[in-house]
Amino acid sequence: MPNPWLAISLEDYEGHMSSEGVRQTPALSQLFRRALDRFRPASVAVLGIAGGNGLEHIDSAATKRVVGVDINQKYLDQVHRRFPQLPGLESHCHDLAHDVLSIPQVDLVYAALIFEHAGLGRALDNALALVEPSGTLAVVLQLPSDTAQAVAATSYASMQDLKRDFALIDVDGLVRLLAEKGFPLVDNTRQELPAGKAFWYGAFTRR
Ligand SMILES: C[S@@+](CC[C@H](N)C(=O)[O-])C[C@H]1O[C@@H](n2cnc3c(N)ncnc32)[C@H](O)[C@@H]1O
């Protein structure tokens, strides 16, 4: 069965994320900013880049290479149209859960709400392999909620197809796993969302 993200238009994804019952776009953008401000990377990769939410925070005086990875080529094309001024913008169309990436490493890998869809197997191996020595993987995870559905019901019906492959990631388990792999946690925060859910942000620097 083809990956459900291939059948979702960027308009639907972004409309869903900005809907009253979701409103996650600004929080994701601010968490990306937190990572950029703290690590001031010369190169950054965004896994599951969608339409490039948060790329406006990149300071091109500091960051000279920006790598977008997504399974949906149309999203990557739109990122190029939206951010023509970004230095060294590369796009790589890959299925992170199945392909083995061979992209030169970067200082910061940002992976927001991607492991819920792509899992922690090959996708995590790909993310870690992309991190330079002393570089950082920053992750945003959706936290469990008693009141909100994992994929909220909005007027964008296509988004409900994502439920099939969606699984929350356990924060403590990920922190332990990454420490074992030589990536201790160096920064974290919890971000409450207006629609009742919350995100967990963690940054892991390669030892
Ligand atoms: C929930 S969005 C990520 C949030 C996004 N970073 C933001 O700030 O809005 C998930 C993104 O990951 C991509 N994606 C999902 N599964 C993927 C996979 N297996 N490989 C590569 N990209 C994938 C989707 O196409 C989508 O752009």
PDB file of C-alpha atoms and ligand atoms in Angstrom:
ATOM      1  CA  MET A   1       0.000   0.000   0.000  1.00  0.00           C
ATOM      2  CA  PRO A   2       1.477   3.427  -0.932  1.00  0.00           C
ATOM      3  CA  ASN A   3       2.476   5.779   1.862  1.00  0.00           C
ATOM      4  CA  PRO A   4      -0.583   7.905   2.779  1.00  0.00           C
ATOM      5  CA  TRP A   5       1.470  11.119   2.735  1.00  0.00           C
ATOM      6  CA  LEU A   6       1.777  10.802  -1.047  1.00  0.00           C
ATOM      7  CA  ALA A   7      -1.986  11.357  -1.382  1.00  0.00           C
ATOM      8  CA  ILE A   8      -2.191  14.416   0.893  1.00  0.00           C
ATOM      9  CA  SER A   9      -1.867  17.828  -0.709  1.00  0.00           C
ATOM     10  CA  LEU A  10       0.249  20.410   1.085  1.00  0.00           C
ATOM     11  CA  GLU A  11      -2.849  22.645   1.208  1.00  0.00           C
ATOM     12  CA  ASP A  12      -4.721  19.953   3.149  1.00  0.00           C
ATOM     13  CA  TYR A  13      -1.792  19.308   5.513  1.00  0.00           C
ATOM     14  CA  GLU A  14      -1.219  22.978   6.253  1.00  0.00           C
ATOM     15  CA  GLY A  15      -4.958  23.697   6.488  1.00  0.00           C
ATOM     16  CA  HIS A  16      -5.321  20.870   8.988  1.00  0.00           C
ATOM     17  CA  MET A  17      -2.362  22.026  11.094  1.00  0.00           C
ATOM     18  CA  SER A  18      -3.769  25.565  11.261  1.00  0.00           C
ATOM     19  CA  SER A  19      -7.373  24.476  12.018  1.00  0.00           C
ATOM     20  CA  GLU A  20      -9.047  25.558  15.241  1.00  0.00           C
ATOM     21  CA  GLY A  21      -8.873  22.027  16.689  1.00  0.00           C
ATOM     22  CA  VAL A  22      -5.140  21.588  15.918  1.00  0.00           C
ATOM     23  CA  ARG A  23      -3.190  24.889  15.788  1.00  0.00           C
ATOM     24  CA  GLN A  24       0.258  23.297  15.901  1.00  0.00           C
ATOM     25  CA  THR A  25       2.055  25.307  13.203  1.00  0.00           C
ATOM     26  CA  PRO A  26       3.417  28.177  15.364  1.00  0.00           C
ATOM     27  CA  ALA A  27       4.595  25.801  18.108  1.00  0.00           C
ATOM     28  CA  LEU A  28       6.572  23.686  15.621  1.00  0.00           C
ATOM     29  CA  SER A  29       8.098  26.811  14.134  1.00  0.00           C
ATOM     30  CA  GLN A  30       9.150  28.108  17.560  1.00  0.00           C
ATOM     31  CA  LEU A  31      10.718  24.788  18.551  1.00  0.00           C
ATOM     32  CA  PHE A  32      12.780  24.824  15.355  1.00  0.00           C
ATOM     33  CA  ARG A  33      13.857  28.335  16.281  1.00  0.00           C
ATOM     34  CA  ARG A  34      14.906  27.106  19.732  1.00  0.00           C
ATOM     35  CA  ALA A  35      17.186  24.513  18.107  1.00  0.00           C
ATOM     36  CA  LEU A  36      18.648  27.019  15.644  1.00  0.00           C
ATOM     37  CA  ASP A  37      19.306  29.607  18.364  1.00  0.00           C
ATOM     38  CA  ARG A  38      20.994  27.143  20.683  1.00  0.00           C
ATOM     39  CA  PHE A  39      23.153  25.255  18.166  1.00  0.00           C
ATOM     40  CA  ARG A  40      23.787  27.950  15.486  1.00  0.00           C
ATOM     41  CA  PRO A  41      24.401  25.195  12.896  1.00  0.00           C
ATOM     42  CA  ALA A  42      26.454  25.801   9.770  1.00  0.00           C
ATOM     43  CA  SER A  43      24.332  23.086   8.172  1.00  0.00           C
ATOM     44  CA  VAL A  44      20.882  21.786   9.047  1.00  0.00           C
ATOM     45  CA  ALA A  45      18.660  18.968   7.782  1.00  0.00           C
ATOM     46  CA  VAL A  46      14.904  18.963   8.301  1.00  0.00           C
ATOM     47  CA  LEU A  47      13.380  15.490   8.157  1.00  0.00           C
ATOM     48  CA  GLY A  48       9.734  15.503   7.063  1.00  0.00           C
ATOM     49  CA  ILE A  49      10.061  19.119   5.964  1.00  0.00           C
ATOM     50  CA  ALA A  50       6.477  19.393   4.596  1.00  0.00           C
ATOM     51  CA  GLY A  51       6.094  23.019   3.400  1.00  0.00           C
ATOM     52  CA  GLY A  52       9.095  24.375   5.287  1.00  0.00           C
ATOM     53  CA  ASN A  53       7.383  25.657   8.436  1.00  0.00           C
ATOM     54  CA  GLY A  54      10.032  27.498  10.501  1.00  0.00           C
ATOM     55  CA  LEU A  55      12.635  27.916   7.750  1.00  0.00           C
ATOM     56  CA  GLU A  56      12.125  31.687   8.033  1.00  0.00           C
ATOM     57  CA  HIS A  57      14.143  31.511  11.288  1.00  0.00           C
ATOM     58  CA  ILE A  58      17.306  30.404   9.504  1.00  0.00           C
ATOM     59  CA  ASP A  59      20.033  33.010   9.742  1.00  0.00           C
ATOM     60  CA  SER A  60      21.876  32.730   6.460  1.00  0.00           C
ATOM     61  CA  ALA A  61      24.912  34.440   8.003  1.00  0.00           C
ATOM     62  CA  ALA A  62      25.356  31.338  10.204  1.00  0.00           C
ATOM     63  CA  THR A  63      23.691  28.532   8.262  1.00  0.00           C
ATOM     64  CA  LYS A  64      25.117  27.895   4.817  1.00  0.00           C
ATOM     65  CA  ARG A  65      23.503  24.588   3.922  1.00  0.00           C
ATOM     66  CA  VAL A  66      19.860  23.544   4.366  1.00  0.00           C
ATOM     67  CA  VAL A  67      18.795  19.997   3.554  1.00  0.00           C
ATOM     68  CA  GLY A  68      15.122  19.085   3.242  1.00  0.00           C
ATOM     69  CA  VAL A  69      14.064  15.444   3.281  1.00  0.00           C
ATOM     70  CA  ASP A  70      10.524  14.290   2.606  1.00  0.00           C
ATOM     71  CA  ILE A  71       8.703  11.399   0.998  1.00  0.00           C
ATOM     72  CA  ASN A  72       6.568  13.822  -1.013  1.00  0.00           C
ATOM     73  CA  GLN A  73       8.407  15.516  -3.910  1.00  0.00           C
ATOM     74  CA  LYS A  74       5.612  18.074  -4.310  1.00  0.00           C
ATOM     75  CA  TYR A  75       6.247  19.349  -0.777  1.00  0.00           C
ATOM     76  CA  LEU A  76       9.960  19.681  -1.507  1.00  0.00           C
ATOM     77  CA  ASP A  77       9.228  21.590  -4.729  1.00  0.00           C
ATOM     78  CA  GLN A  78       7.035  23.995  -2.786  1.00  0.00           C
ATOM     79  CA  VAL A  79       9.808  24.586  -0.217  1.00  0.00           C
ATOM     80  CA  HIS A  80      12.101  25.643  -3.071  1.00  0.00           C
ATOM     81  CA  ARG A  81       9.450  28.025  -4.416  1.00  0.00           C
ATOM     82  CA  ARG A  82       8.826  29.529  -0.974  1.00  0.00           C
ATOM     83  CA  PHE A  83      12.434  29.943   0.149  1.00  0.00           C
ATOM     84  CA  PRO A  84      14.523  30.766  -2.955  1.00  0.00           C
ATOM     85  CA  GLN A  85      16.801  32.931  -0.818  1.00  0.00           C
ATOM     86  CA  LEU A  86      17.940  30.101   1.482  1.00  0.00           C
ATOM     87  CA  PRO A  87      21.636  29.350   1.010  1.00  0.00           C
ATOM     88  CA  GLY A  88      22.582  25.881  -0.202  1.00  0.00           C
ATOM     89  CA  LEU A  89      19.003  24.550  -0.175  1.00  0.00           C
ATOM     90  CA  GLU A  90      18.956  20.863  -1.149  1.00  0.00           C
ATOM     91  CA  SER A  91      15.974  18.578  -1.378  1.00  0.00           C
ATOM     92  CA  HIS A  92      16.058  14.811  -1.093  1.00  0.00           C
ATOM     93  CA  CYS A  93      12.954  12.757  -1.775  1.00  0.00           C
ATOM     94  CA  HIS A  94      13.237   9.586   0.316  1.00  0.00           C
ATOM     95  CA  ASP A  95      11.149   7.255   2.388  1.00  0.00           C
ATOM     96  CA  LEU A  96      13.022   7.531   5.680  1.00  0.00           C
ATOM     97  CA  ALA A  97      11.500   4.294   6.925  1.00  0.00           C
ATOM     98  CA  HIS A  98      12.832   2.209   4.028  1.00  0.00           C
ATOM     99  CA  ASP A  99      15.616   3.967   2.091  1.00  0.00           C
ATOM    100  CA  VAL A 100      19.231   4.220   3.247  1.00  0.00           C
ATOM    101  CA  LEU A 101      20.186   7.878   2.941  1.00  0.00           C
ATOM    102  CA  SER A 102      23.580   8.850   1.622  1.00  0.00           C
ATOM    103  CA  ILE A 103      23.535  12.575   2.233  1.00  0.00           C
ATOM    104  CA  PRO A 104      26.640  14.367   3.568  1.00  0.00           C
ATOM    105  CA  GLN A 105      26.315  14.969   7.317  1.00  0.00           C
ATOM    106  CA  VAL A 106      25.060  18.185   8.922  1.00  0.00           C
ATOM    107  CA  ASP A 107      25.517  19.923  12.289  1.00  0.00           C
ATOM    108  CA  LEU A 108      21.824  19.810  13.210  1.00  0.00           C
ATOM    109  CA  VAL A 109      19.146  17.317  12.223  1.00  0.00           C
ATOM    110  CA  TYR A 110      15.628  18.481  13.081  1.00  0.00           C
ATOM    111  CA  ALA A 111      12.951  15.779  13.161  1.00  0.00           C
ATOM    112  CA  ALA A 112       9.525  17.121  14.197  1.00  0.00           C
ATOM    113  CA  LEU A 113       6.526  14.762  14.205  1.00  0.00           C
ATOM    114  CA  ILE A 114       8.197  12.353  11.828  1.00  0.00           C
ATOM    115  CA  PHE A 115       8.966   9.300  13.963  1.00  0.00           C
ATOM    116  CA  GLU A 116       5.236   8.927  14.775  1.00  0.00           C
ATOM    117  CA  HIS A 117       4.757   8.277  11.055  1.00  0.00           C
ATOM    118  CA  ALA A 118       8.032   6.651  10.019  1.00  0.00           C
ATOM    119  CA  GLY A 119       8.821   4.662  13.197  1.00  0.00           C
ATOM    120  CA  LEU A 120      12.111   4.384  15.064  1.00  0.00           C
ATOM    121  CA  GLY A 121      13.793   1.702  12.974  1.00  0.00           C
ATOM    122  CA  ARG A 122      15.448   2.738   9.715  1.00  0.00           C
ATOM    123  CA  ALA A 123      14.172   6.309  10.125  1.00  0.00           C
ATOM    124  CA  LEU A 124      16.098   6.773  13.372  1.00  0.00           C
ATOM    125  CA  ASP A 125      19.211   5.133  11.893  1.00  0.00           C
ATOM    126  CA  ASN A 126      18.980   7.552   8.952  1.00  0.00           C
ATOM    127  CA  ALA A 127      18.583  10.531  11.280  1.00  0.00           C
ATOM    128  CA  LEU A 128      21.592   9.568  13.424  1.00  0.00           C
ATOM    129  CA  ALA A 129      23.800   8.788  10.434  1.00  0.00           C
ATOM    130  CA  LEU A 130      23.174  12.308   9.173  1.00  0.00           C
ATOM    131  CA  VAL A 131      24.562  13.949  12.344  1.00  0.00           C
ATOM    132  CA  GLU A 132      28.158  15.208  12.196  1.00  0.00           C
ATOM    133  CA  PRO A 133      30.572  14.295  15.025  1.00  0.00           C
ATOM    134  CA  SER A 134      29.567  16.635  17.926  1.00  0.00           C
ATOM    135  CA  GLY A 135      26.396  17.487  15.989  1.00  0.00           C
ATOM    136  CA  THR A 136      22.846  17.331  17.320  1.00  0.00           C
ATOM    137  CA  LEU A 137      19.573  15.569  16.616  1.00  0.00           C
ATOM    138  CA  ALA A 138      16.566  17.626  17.764  1.00  0.00           C
ATOM    139  CA  VAL A 139      13.254  15.803  17.981  1.00  0.00           C
ATOM    140  CA  VAL A 140       9.652  16.900  18.514  1.00  0.00           C
ATOM    141  CA  LEU A 141       7.206  14.251  19.696  1.00  0.00           C
ATOM    142  CA  GLN A 142       3.473  14.441  20.204  1.00  0.00           C
ATOM    143  CA  LEU A 143       2.600  13.570  23.802  1.00  0.00           C
ATOM    144  CA  PRO A 144      -0.349  11.322  24.718  1.00  0.00           C
ATOM    145  CA  SER A 145      -3.585  13.149  25.556  1.00  0.00           C
ATOM    146  CA  ASP A 146      -6.716  12.006  27.396  1.00  0.00           C
ATOM    147  CA  THR A 147      -8.836  14.619  25.680  1.00  0.00           C
ATOM    148  CA  ALA A 148      -7.507  14.991  22.123  1.00  0.00           C
ATOM    149  CA  GLN A 149      -7.364  12.422  19.298  1.00  0.00           C
ATOM    150  CA  ALA A 150      -3.940  11.490  17.902  1.00  0.00           C
ATOM    151  CA  VAL A 151      -4.987  12.820  14.468  1.00  0.00           C
ATOM    152  CA  ALA A 152      -7.629  15.473  15.165  1.00  0.00           C
ATOM    153  CA  ALA A 153     -10.852  15.490  13.153  1.00  0.00           C
ATOM    154  CA  THR A 154     -10.885  18.625  10.971  1.00  0.00           C
ATOM    155  CA  SER A 155     -12.571  19.508   7.695  1.00  0.00           C
ATOM    156  CA  TYR A 156      -9.544  17.949   5.916  1.00  0.00           C
ATOM    157  CA  ALA A 157     -10.833  14.382   5.605  1.00  0.00           C
ATOM    158  CA  SER A 158      -7.684  13.167   3.785  1.00  0.00           C
ATOM    159  CA  MET A 159      -5.714  13.602   7.023  1.00  0.00           C
ATOM    160  CA  GLN A 160      -7.623  10.761   8.646  1.00  0.00           C
ATOM    161  CA  ASP A 161      -5.829   8.305   6.303  1.00  0.00           C
ATOM    162  CA  LEU A 162      -2.683   8.979   8.363  1.00  0.00           C
ATOM    163  CA  LYS A 163      -4.131   7.179  11.384  1.00  0.00           C
ATOM    164  CA  ARG A 164      -3.241   3.828   9.827  1.00  0.00           C
ATOM    165  CA  ASP A 165       0.511   4.306  10.262  1.00  0.00           C
ATOM    166  CA  PHE A 166       0.538   6.699  13.236  1.00  0.00           C
ATOM    167  CA  ALA A 167       1.993   5.598  16.586  1.00  0.00           C
ATOM    168  CA  LEU A 168       3.021   7.791  19.514  1.00  0.00           C
ATOM    169  CA  ILE A 169       6.683   7.502  20.562  1.00  0.00           C
ATOM    170  CA  ASP A 170       7.527   6.975  24.235  1.00  0.00           C
ATOM    171  CA  VAL A 171       9.737   9.873  25.381  1.00  0.00           C
ATOM    172  CA  ASP A 172      11.609   8.007  28.143  1.00  0.00           C
ATOM    173  CA  GLY A 173      12.255   5.062  25.859  1.00  0.00           C
ATOM    174  CA  LEU A 174      13.684   7.338  23.161  1.00  0.00           C
ATOM    175  CA  VAL A 175      15.904   9.192  25.653  1.00  0.00           C
ATOM    176  CA  ARG A 176      17.292   5.847  26.902  1.00  0.00           C
ATOM    177  CA  LEU A 177      17.786   4.468  23.404  1.00  0.00           C
ATOM    178  CA  LEU A 178      19.623   7.567  22.207  1.00  0.00           C
ATOM    179  CA  ALA A 179      21.854   7.659  25.301  1.00  0.00           C
ATOM    180  CA  GLU A 180      22.834   4.039  24.554  1.00  0.00           C
ATOM    181  CA  LYS A 181      23.659   5.071  20.991  1.00  0.00           C
ATOM    182  CA  GLY A 182      25.945   7.876  22.191  1.00  0.00           C
ATOM    183  CA  PHE A 183      23.473  10.754  21.961  1.00  0.00           C
ATOM    184  CA  PRO A 184      22.766  12.082  25.484  1.00  0.00           C
ATOM    185  CA  LEU A 185      19.932  14.565  26.035  1.00  0.00           C
ATOM    186  CA  VAL A 186      21.244  18.147  26.300  1.00  0.00           C
ATOM    187  CA  ASP A 187      18.057  20.221  26.149  1.00  0.00           C
ATOM    188  CA  ASN A 188      14.337  19.561  26.480  1.00  0.00           C
ATOM    189  CA  THR A 189      11.037  21.289  27.021  1.00  0.00           C
ATOM    190  CA  ARG A 190       7.328  20.614  26.990  1.00  0.00           C
ATOM    191  CA  GLN A 191       5.155  22.831  24.822  1.00  0.00           C
ATOM    192  CA  GLU A 192       1.441  23.046  25.573  1.00  0.00           C
ATOM    193  CA  LEU A 193      -0.788  23.514  22.532  1.00  0.00           C
ATOM    194  CA  PRO A 194      -3.950  25.622  22.374  1.00  0.00           C
ATOM    195  CA  ALA A 195      -6.105  22.682  21.260  1.00  0.00           C
ATOM    196  CA  GLY A 196      -5.272  20.541  24.310  1.00  0.00           C
ATOM    197  CA  LYS A 197      -2.346  18.422  23.125  1.00  0.00           C
ATOM    198  CA  ALA A 198       1.307  18.972  24.024  1.00  0.00           C
ATOM    199  CA  PHE A 199       4.655  18.466  22.320  1.00  0.00           C
ATOM    200  CA  TRP A 200       7.905  17.276  23.852  1.00  0.00           C
ATOM    201  CA  TYR A 201      11.116  18.717  22.383  1.00  0.00           C
ATOM    202  CA  GLY A 202      14.474  17.104  23.030  1.00  0.00           C
ATOM    203  CA  ALA A 203      17.958  17.762  21.665  1.00  0.00           C
ATOM    204  CA  PHE A 204      20.630  15.033  21.679  1.00  0.00           C
ATOM    205  CA  THR A 205      24.263  15.838  20.955  1.00  0.00           C
ATOM    206  CA  ARG A 206      26.600  13.142  19.622  1.00  0.00           C
ATOM    207  CA  ARG A 207      29.201  12.250  22.250  1.00  0.00           C
TER     208      ARG A 207
HETATM  209  C1  LIG B   1       3.541  15.778  10.522  1.00  0.00           C
HETATM  210  S1  LIG B   1       4.554  16.336   9.221  1.00  0.00           S
HETATM  211  C2  LIG B   1       5.986  16.963  10.041  1.00  0.00           C
HETATM  212  C3  LIG B   1       5.796  18.318  10.613  1.00  0.00           C
HETATM  213  C4  LIG B   1       6.558  19.396   9.894  1.00  0.00           C
HETATM  214  N1  LIG B   1       7.978  19.264  10.197  1.00  0.00           N
HETATM  215  C5  LIG B   1       6.022  20.761  10.322  1.00  0.00           C
HETATM  216  O1  LIG B   1       6.712  21.502  11.044  1.00  0.00           O
HETATM  217  O2  LIG B   1       4.883  21.076   9.944  1.00  0.00           O
HETATM  218  C6  LIG B   1       5.240  14.842   8.599  1.00  0.00           C
HETATM  219  C7  LIG B   1       6.083  15.067   7.355  1.00  0.00           C
HETATM  220  O3  LIG B   1       6.904  13.920   7.189  1.00  0.00           O
HETATM  221  C8  LIG B   1       6.776  13.407   5.887  1.00  0.00           C
HETATM  222  N2  LIG B   1       6.909  11.948   6.001  1.00  0.00           N
HETATM  223  C9  LIG B   1       6.029  11.093   6.567  1.00  0.00           C
HETATM  224  N3  LIG B   1       6.500   9.835   6.501  1.00  0.00           N
HETATM  225  C10 LIG B   1       7.709   9.914   5.885  1.00  0.00           C
HETATM  226  C11 LIG B   1       8.694   8.952   5.510  1.00  0.00           C
HETATM  227  N4  LIG B   1       8.522   7.660   5.766  1.00  0.00           N
HETATM  228  N5  LIG B   1       9.817   9.387   4.906  1.00  0.00           N
HETATM  229  C12 LIG B   1      10.005  10.713   4.632  1.00  0.00           C
HETATM  230  N6  LIG B   1       9.102  11.652   4.961  1.00  0.00           N
HETATM  231  C13 LIG B   1       7.971  11.270   5.568  1.00  0.00           C
HETATM  232  C14 LIG B   1       5.411  13.861   5.401  1.00  0.00           C
HETATM  233  O4  LIG B   1       5.341  13.911   3.998  1.00  0.00           O
HETATM  234  C15 LIG B   1       5.274  15.217   6.072  1.00  0.00           C
HETATM  235  O5  LIG B   1       5.832  16.236   5.286  1.00  0.00           O
END
